[in-house]
C-alpha atoms as one frame of an Amber mdcrd trajectory, in Angstrom:
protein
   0.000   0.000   0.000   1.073   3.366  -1.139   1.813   6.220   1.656  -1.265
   7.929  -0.679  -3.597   5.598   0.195  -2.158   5.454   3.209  -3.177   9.029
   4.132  -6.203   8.969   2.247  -7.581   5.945   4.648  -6.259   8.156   7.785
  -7.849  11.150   6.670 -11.399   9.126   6.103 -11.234   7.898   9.143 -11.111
  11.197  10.875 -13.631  12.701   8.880 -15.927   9.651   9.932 -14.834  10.196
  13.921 -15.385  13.501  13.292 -19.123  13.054  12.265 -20.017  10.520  14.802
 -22.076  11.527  18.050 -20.778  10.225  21.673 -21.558  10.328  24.787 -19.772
  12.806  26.742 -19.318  10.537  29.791 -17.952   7.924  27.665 -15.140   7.825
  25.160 -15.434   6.548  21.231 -12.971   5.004  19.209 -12.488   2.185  16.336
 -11.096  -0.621  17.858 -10.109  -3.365  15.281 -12.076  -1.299  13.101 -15.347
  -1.823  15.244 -17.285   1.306  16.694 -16.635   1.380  20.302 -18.453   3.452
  23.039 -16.907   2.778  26.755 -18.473   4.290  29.375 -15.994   3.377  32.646
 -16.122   6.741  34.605 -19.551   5.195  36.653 -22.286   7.672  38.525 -24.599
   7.098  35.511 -28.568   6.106  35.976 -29.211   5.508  32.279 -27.354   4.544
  29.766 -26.781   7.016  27.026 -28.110   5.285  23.999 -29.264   8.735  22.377
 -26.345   9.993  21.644 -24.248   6.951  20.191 -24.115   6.480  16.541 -26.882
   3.711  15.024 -23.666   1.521  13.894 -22.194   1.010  16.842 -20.780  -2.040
  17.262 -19.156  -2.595  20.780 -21.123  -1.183  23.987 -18.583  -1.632  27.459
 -20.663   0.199  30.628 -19.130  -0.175  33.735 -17.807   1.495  36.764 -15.524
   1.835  39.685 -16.455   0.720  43.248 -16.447   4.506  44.825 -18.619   5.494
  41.364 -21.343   3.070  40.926 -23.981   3.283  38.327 -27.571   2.457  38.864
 -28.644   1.367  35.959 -32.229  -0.418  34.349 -32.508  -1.613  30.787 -35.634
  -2.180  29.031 -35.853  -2.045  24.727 -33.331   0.406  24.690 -31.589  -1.220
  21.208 -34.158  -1.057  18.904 -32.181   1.571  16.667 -28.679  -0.636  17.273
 -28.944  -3.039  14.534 -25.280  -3.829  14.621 -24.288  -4.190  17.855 -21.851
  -7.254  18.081 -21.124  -6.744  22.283 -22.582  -5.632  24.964 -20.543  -5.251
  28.475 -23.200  -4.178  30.834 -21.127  -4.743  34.381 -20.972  -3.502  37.921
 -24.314  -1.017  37.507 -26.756  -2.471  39.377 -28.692  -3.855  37.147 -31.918
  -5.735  38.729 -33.494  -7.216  35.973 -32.941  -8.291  32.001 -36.636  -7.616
  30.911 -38.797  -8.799  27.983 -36.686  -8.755  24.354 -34.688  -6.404  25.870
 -31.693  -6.762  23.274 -34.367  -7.075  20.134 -33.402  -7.068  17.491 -29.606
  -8.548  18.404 -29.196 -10.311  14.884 -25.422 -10.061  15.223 -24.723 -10.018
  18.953 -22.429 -12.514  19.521 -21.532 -11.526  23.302 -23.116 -10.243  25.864
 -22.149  -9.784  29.864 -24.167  -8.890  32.377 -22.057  -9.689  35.427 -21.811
  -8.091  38.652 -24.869  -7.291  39.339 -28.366  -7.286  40.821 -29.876  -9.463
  38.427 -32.546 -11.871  40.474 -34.706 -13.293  38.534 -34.607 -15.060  34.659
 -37.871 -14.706  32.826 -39.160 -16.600  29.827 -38.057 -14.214  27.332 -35.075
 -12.675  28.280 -33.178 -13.323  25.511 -35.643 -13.325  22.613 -33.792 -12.390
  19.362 -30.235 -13.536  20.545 -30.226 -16.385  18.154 -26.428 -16.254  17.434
 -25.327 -15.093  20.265 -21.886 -17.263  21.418 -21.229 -16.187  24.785 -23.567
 -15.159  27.845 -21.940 -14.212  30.835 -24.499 -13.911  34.074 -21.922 -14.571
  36.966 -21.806 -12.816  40.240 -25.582 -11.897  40.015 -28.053 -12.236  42.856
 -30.177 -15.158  40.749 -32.551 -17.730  42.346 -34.398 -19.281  40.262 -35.412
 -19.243  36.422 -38.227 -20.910  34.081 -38.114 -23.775  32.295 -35.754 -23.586
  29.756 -34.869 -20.126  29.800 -32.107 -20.059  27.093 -34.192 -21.971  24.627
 -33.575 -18.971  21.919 -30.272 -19.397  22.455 -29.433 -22.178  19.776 -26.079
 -20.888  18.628 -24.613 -20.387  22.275 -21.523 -22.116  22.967 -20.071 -20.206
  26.501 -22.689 -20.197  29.482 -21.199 -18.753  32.699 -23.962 -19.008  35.870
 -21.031 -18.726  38.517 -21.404 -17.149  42.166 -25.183 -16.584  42.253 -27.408
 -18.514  44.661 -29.038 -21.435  42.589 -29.934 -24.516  45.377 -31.653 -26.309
  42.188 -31.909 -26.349  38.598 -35.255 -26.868  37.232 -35.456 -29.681  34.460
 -34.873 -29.164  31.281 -32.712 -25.907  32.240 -30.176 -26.304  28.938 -32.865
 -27.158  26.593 -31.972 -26.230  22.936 -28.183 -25.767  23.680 -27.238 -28.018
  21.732 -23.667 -26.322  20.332 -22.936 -25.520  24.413 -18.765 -26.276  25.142
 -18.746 -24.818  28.093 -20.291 -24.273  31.051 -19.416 -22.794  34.299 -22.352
 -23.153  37.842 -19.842 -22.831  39.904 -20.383 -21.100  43.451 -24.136 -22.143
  43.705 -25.096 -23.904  46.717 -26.679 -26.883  44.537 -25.343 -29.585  47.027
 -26.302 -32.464  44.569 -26.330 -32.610  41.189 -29.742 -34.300  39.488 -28.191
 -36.271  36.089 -31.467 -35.394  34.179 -30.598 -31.679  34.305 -27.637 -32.386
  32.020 -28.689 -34.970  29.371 -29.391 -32.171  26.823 -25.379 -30.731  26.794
 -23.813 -33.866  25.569 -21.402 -31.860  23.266 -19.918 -30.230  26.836 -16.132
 -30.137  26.690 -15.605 -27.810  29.997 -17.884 -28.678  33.253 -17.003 -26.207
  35.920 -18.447 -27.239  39.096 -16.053 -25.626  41.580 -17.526 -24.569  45.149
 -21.236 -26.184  44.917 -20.996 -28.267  47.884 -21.086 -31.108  46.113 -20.505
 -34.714  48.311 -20.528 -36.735  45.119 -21.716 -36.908  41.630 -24.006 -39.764
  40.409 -22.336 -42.182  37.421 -25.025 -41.124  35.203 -23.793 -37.603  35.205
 -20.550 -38.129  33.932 -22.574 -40.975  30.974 -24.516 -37.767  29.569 -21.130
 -36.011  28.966 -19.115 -38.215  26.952 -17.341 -35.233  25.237 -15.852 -33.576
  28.768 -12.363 -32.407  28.467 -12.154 -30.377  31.732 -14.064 -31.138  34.647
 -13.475 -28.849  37.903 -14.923 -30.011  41.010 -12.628 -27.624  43.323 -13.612
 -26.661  47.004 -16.407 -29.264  47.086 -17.364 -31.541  49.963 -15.848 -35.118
  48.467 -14.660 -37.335  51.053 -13.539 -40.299  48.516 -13.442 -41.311  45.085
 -14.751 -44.276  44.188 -11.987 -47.025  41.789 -12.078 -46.255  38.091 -14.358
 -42.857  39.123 -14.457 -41.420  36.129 -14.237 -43.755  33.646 -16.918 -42.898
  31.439 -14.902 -39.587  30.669 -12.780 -40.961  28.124 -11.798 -37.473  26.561
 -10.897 -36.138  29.928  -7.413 -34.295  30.219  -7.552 -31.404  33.307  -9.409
 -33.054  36.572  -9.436 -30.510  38.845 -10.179 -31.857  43.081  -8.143 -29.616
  45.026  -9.630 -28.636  48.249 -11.830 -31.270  49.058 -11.858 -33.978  51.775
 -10.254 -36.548  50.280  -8.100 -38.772  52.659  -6.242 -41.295  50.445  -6.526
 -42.134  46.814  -7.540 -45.474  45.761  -5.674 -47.367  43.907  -6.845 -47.143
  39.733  -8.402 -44.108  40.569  -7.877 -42.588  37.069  -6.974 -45.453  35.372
  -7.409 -45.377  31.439  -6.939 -41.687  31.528  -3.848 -39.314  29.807  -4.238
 -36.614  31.993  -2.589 -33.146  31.397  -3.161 -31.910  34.830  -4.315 -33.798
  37.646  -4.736 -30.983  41.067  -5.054 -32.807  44.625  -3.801 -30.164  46.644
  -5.458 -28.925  49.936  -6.935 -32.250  50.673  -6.339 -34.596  53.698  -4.140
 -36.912  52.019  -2.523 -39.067  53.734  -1.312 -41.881  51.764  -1.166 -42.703
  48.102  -1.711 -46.717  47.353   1.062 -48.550  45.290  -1.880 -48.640  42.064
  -3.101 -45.241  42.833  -2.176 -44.191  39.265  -1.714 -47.570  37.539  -2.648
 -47.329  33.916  -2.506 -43.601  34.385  -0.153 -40.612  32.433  -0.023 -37.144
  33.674   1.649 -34.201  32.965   0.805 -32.008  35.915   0.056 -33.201  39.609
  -0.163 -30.929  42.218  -0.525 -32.555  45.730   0.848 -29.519  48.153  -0.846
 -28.671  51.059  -2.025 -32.449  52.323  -1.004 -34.437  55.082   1.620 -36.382
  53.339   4.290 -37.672  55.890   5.647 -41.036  53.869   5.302 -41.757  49.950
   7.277 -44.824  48.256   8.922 -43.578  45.397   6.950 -46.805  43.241   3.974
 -44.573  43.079   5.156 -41.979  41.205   7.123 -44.192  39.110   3.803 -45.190
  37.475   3.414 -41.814  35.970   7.239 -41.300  35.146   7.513 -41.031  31.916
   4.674 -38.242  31.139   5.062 -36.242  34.769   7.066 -32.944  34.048   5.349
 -30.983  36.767   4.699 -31.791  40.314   3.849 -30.158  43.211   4.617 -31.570
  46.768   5.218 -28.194  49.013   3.662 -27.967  52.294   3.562 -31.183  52.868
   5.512 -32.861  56.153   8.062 -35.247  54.218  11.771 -35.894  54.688  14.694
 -34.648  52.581  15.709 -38.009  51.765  12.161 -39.357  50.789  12.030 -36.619
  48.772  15.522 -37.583  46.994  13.977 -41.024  46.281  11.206 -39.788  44.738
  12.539 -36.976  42.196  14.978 -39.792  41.618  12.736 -41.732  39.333  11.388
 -38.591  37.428  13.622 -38.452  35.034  11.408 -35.776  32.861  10.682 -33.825
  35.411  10.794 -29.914  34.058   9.267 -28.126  36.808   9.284 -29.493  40.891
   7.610 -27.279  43.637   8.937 -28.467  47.675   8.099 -25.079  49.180   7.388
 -25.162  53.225   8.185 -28.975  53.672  10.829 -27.570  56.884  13.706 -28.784
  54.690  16.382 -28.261  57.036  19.220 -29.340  54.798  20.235 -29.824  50.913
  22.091 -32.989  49.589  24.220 -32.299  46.673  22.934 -34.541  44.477  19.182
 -34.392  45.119  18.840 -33.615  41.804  21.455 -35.375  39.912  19.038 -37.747
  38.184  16.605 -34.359  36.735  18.668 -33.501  33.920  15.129 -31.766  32.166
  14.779 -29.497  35.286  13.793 -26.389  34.430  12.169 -24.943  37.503  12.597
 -25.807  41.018  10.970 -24.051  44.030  12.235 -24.692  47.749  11.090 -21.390
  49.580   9.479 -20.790  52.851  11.948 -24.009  54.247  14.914 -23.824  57.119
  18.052 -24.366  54.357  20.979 -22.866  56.550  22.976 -23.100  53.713  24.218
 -24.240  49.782  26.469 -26.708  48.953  28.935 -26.639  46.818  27.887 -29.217
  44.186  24.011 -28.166  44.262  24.059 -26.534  40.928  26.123 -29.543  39.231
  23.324 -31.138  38.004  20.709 -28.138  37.022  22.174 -28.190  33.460  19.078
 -26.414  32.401  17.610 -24.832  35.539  16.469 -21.222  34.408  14.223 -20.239
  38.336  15.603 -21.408  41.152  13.672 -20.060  44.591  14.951 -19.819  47.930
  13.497 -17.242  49.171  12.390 -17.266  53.063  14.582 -19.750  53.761  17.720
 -19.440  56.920  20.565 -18.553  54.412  23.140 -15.867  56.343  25.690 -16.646
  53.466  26.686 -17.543  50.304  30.730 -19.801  49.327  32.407 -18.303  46.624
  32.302 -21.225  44.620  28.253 -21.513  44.869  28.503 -18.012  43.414  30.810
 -19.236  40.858  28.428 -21.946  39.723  25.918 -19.506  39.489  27.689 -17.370
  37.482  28.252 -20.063  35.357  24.703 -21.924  34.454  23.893 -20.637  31.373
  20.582 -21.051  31.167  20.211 -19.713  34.914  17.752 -16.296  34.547  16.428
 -15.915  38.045  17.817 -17.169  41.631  15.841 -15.748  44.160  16.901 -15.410
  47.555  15.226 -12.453  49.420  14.094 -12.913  52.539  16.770 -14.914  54.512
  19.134 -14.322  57.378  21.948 -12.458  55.632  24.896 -11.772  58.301  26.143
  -8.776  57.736  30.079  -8.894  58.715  32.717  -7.662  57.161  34.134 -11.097
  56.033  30.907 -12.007  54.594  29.458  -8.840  52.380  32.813  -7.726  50.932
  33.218 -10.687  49.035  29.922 -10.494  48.233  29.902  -6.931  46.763  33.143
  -7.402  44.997  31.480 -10.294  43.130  27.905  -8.873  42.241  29.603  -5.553
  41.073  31.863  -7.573  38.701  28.980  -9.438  37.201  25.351  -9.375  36.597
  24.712 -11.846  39.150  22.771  -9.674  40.881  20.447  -9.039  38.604  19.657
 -12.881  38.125  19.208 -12.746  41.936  16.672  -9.723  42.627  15.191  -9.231
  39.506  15.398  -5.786  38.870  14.871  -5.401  42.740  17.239  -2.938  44.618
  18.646  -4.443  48.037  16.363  -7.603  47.849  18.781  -8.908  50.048  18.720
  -7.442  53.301  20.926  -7.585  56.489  19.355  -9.582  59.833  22.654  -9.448
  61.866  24.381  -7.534  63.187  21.454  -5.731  64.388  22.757  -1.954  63.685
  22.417  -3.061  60.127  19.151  -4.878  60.340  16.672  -4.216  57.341  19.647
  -2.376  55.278  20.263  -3.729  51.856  23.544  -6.163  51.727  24.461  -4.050
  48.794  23.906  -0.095  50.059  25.999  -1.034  53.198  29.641   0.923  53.202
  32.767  -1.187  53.932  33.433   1.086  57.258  29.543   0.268  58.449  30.846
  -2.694  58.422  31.858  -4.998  61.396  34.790  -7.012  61.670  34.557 -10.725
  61.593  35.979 -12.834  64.849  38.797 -14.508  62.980  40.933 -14.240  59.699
  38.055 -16.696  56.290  39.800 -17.893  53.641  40.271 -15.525  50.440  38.550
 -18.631  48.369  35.033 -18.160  50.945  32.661 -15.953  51.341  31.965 -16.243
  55.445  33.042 -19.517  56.070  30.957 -21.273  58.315  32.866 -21.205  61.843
  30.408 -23.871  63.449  31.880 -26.474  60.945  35.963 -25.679  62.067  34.149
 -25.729  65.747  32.361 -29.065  65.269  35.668 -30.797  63.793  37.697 -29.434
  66.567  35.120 -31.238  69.340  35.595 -34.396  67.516  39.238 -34.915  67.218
  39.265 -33.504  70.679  36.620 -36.239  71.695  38.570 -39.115  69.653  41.898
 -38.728  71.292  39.858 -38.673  75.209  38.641 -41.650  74.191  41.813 -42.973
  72.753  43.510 -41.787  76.506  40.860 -43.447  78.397  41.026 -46.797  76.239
  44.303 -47.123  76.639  44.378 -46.168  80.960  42.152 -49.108  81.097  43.926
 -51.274  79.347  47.436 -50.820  81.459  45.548 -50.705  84.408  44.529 -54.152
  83.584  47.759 -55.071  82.707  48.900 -53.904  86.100  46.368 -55.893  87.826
  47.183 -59.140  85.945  50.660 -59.160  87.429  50.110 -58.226  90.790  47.535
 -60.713  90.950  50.070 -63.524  89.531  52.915 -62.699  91.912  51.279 -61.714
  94.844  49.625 -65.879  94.598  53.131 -67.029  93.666  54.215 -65.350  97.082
  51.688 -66.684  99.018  52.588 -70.493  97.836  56.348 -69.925  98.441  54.850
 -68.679 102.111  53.058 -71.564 103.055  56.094 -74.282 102.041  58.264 -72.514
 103.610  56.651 -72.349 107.073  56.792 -76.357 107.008  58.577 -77.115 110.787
  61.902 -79.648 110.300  62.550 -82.163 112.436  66.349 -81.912 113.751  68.432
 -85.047 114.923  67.243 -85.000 118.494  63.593 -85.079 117.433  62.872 -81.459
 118.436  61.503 -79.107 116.131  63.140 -75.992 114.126  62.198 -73.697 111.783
  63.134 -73.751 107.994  65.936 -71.259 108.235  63.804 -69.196 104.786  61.142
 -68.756 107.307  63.285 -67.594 109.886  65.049 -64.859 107.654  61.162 -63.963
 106.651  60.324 -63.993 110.641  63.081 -61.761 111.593  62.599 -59.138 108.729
  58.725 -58.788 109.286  56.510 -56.924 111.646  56.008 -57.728 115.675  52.463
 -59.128 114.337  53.683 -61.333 111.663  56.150 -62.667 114.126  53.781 -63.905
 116.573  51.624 -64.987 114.053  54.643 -67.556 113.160  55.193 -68.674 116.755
  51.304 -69.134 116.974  51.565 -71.456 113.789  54.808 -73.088 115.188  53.345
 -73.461 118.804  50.110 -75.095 117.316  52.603 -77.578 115.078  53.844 -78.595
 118.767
């Protein structure tokens, strides 16, 4: 296209704004060359069809919470033959009213959310033959006819969400027979009556979430063969029966977080390729071996149950197809968390956020080559080894955020520096000590990369000082180097703040060792000791008693053995009378 033409089409399209009428509350504009009136600025009480232009095409009224409009609407479009969309939302509105959007040959979409609406009536939406998508959500509604989208034939998007429906009268999707989706959700309904849905068997999205729903009868889910996404979120299901929903045999996002579930059976969803599967703030507390036997998924989130053991053979059922899973806030181990993620090999993205992880082995992760993101905020890691970023080949997030860091080894930062396809590393919100030893380092490092940036985000002083308290709340990277306070002892040029606990802890061992080492070997030469005293001391004794045998001399007296008279005359007054005694009683 010429720049003639060019300015010729600019110049029509002036002179057609130019001749247009608007409202002077609202604004006008083409808008992928549609004729748009929005009226956002609120305080309005009618809505100001007599001075927009009969081609119209797009109608947005609205208006902010301190600005409300009070609006009605009544057959205010009989001179709109063109209107495509109408965004009638947050006004007030109490009722729809008889043919109120006659003639609507080419309304396509129309939302009325947000307001007072109570009531449907039998000919609401008379002349909205190809209209696509009806929004009534977050309206005060209670009850309708029968049937009360029966001129509806062409609609494909319902949304009833968050008004107060306890029942829906039979036959209530009569003639919607091109419906994919459909969204009830927030309405008390509490059960679900399988008649009510027989006439929306070409239903691909059911959203159910929030109806206080205990179960849903078999027959419900045989009516809607064609259901691709079924939500049953914040419902009141305590268990799921085996093979649940096996008449769904197009279904691919099951959606049965916060519920009551306590365990999941085993062939729960078997037959089923699932591209997410969310189980998260149930009761859980135990998956069986066969929970997903005969079962792919893609997604499974299972954070925020009750989890305290899992065998790593479950999850191995879904191992080659899970690439995203979910486990934070859930009370398991370190190392049964290694032997799970061990057997994922195509594991992209892993979430163990708030599991009080107290400690990082450095090769957790050695067998997730594919891992792309990995999540372990809101846990007690004091600190990172060494190795920890070995095996994130691909890592690009990496959170550990609100965890008990106070610092950070030069080579960690050097294998940070160094991941390629590293983009983000967050770690705000730990307990960064602030000593001289450990934030020099640190500056010198982030100012002579862009490390930093990878770390906050854009951010300025994400991290921030916890000790020593005069720097409490500063940023690590605004503090001066004379703010700063000396460390207790001389670190290693290769460390940032090496950790003194660890030279303390070796020093009690080998001090501990070699006490033992000195006891061990007391004992033994006291036992030695013993031994001999004990062997000569009896050999004594012996020698004793021989020689105090009395000899008979040549006149037939008696006399002593002349050893026993050395051993008389050498010992004590009492061991010498004790040897006339013995000689006396020989006699």
């Amino acid at each position: 296209m010429t720049s003639k033409a060019c300015f010729i089409i600019i110049v029509l399209t002036v002179l057609t704004l130019a001749e247009t009428k608007c409202p002077v509350e609202c604004a006008c504009q083409l808008v992928f060359h549609r004729k748009t009136v929005t009226c956002n600025e609120g305080g309005m009480t009618e809505i100001p069809t007599n001075s927009m232009d009969r081609d119209t095409q797009v109608l947005t009224v609205t208006s902010p919470p301190d600005n409300p409009n009070f609006l009605t609407i009544g057959r205010i479009f009989l001179e709109f033959p063109y209107l495509e969309e109408i965004h009638l939302t947050n006004s007030h509105v109490p009722a729809i009213g008889d043919s109120s959007f006659w003639p609507g040959k080419r309304m396509k979409i129309l939302d009325l959310s947000y307001n007072n609406i109570t009531l449907l009536h039998d000919q609401d939406f008379n002349g909205l033959s190809n209209l696509e998508v009806l929004d009534l959500s977050n309206n005060e509604i209670i009850s309708t006819p029968s049937a009360p989208f029966r001129f509806l034939s062409n609609l494909r998007s319902l949304s009833l969400a968050n008004n107060h429906f306890q029942r829906l009268v039979p036959r209530f999707f009569y003639m919607l027979k091109k419906m994919d989706k459909l969204d009830i959700s927030g309405n008390p309904l509490k059960e679900l009556d399988p008649e009510n849905l027989k006439d929306l068997r070409p239903l691909r999205i059911l959203r159910l979430a929030g109806c206080e729903l205990r179960s849903l009868h078999s027959l419900v889910y045989q009516n809607l063969p064609n259901i691709h996404e079924l939500d049953l979120r914040n419902n009141n299901f305590f268990f799921l029966a085996p093979e649940e929903f096996r008449h769904l045999k197009n279904l691919r996002i099951l959606r049965l977080d916060g519920n009551y579930l306590k365990e999941i059976r085993e062939k729960t969803f078997g037959g089923h390729s699932l591209e997410v599967l969310g189980l998260s703030r149930n009761n859980i507390i135990k998956l069986l071996p066969c929970s997903f036997c005969n079962t792919s998924v893609k997604y499974l989130d299972l954070s925020y149950n009750r989890l305290s053991s899992l065998t790593a053979d479950v999850l191995t059922m879904v191992s080659n197809s899970l690439d995203t899973l979910n486990l934070g806030f859930n009370p398991l181990d370190i190392y049964t968390v290694f032997s799970i993620v061990s057997v994922l090999h195509r594991l992209q993205n892993l979430s163990l956020a708030g599991m009080d992880i107290d400690k990082l082995l450095p090769h957790t992760f050695e067998k997730n080559p594919e891992l792309r993101y990995l999540n372990l905020s809101h846990n007690n890691i004091p600190e990172i080894p060494n190795e920890f970023l070995q095996p994130l080949v691909r890592v690009e997030v990496i959170d550990l955020s609100y965890n008990k860091l106070q610092e950070l080894t030069f080579e960690v930062l050097f294998s940070m520096n160094n991941t390629p396809s590293l983009q983000l590393f967050l770690l705000h919100s730990n307990r960064w000590s602030c000593l001289e030893c450990n934030v020099s380092p640190l500056q010198e490092y982030f100012n002579q990369s862009d490390l930093y940036e990878k770390i906050c985000g854009g951010q300025d002083d994400c991290l921030k000082c916890v000790t020593p308290p005069e720097l409490a709340r500063r940023g690590l990277m605004s503090v001066q180097r004379e703010e700063l306070e000396l460390c207790a002892m001389p670190l290693p040029q290769s460390h940032v703040g090496v950790n003194a606990s660890k030279i303390g802890t070796i020093i009690a061992v080998v001090v501990i060792v070699i006490l033992v080492l000195v006891i061990a070997s007391a004992i033994m030469i006291y036992k030695r000791q013993s031994a001999d005293y004990y062997t000569h001391e009896q050999e004594r004794v012996e020698n004793a008693a021989y020689d105090n045998i009395a000899i008979v001399d040549k006149n037939g007296g008696l006399q002593m053995n002349k050893v026993q008279e050395s051993t008389s005359s050498s010992g004590t007054n009492c061991e010498g009378s004790r040897t006339k005694q013995t000689v006396n009683s020989i006699t």
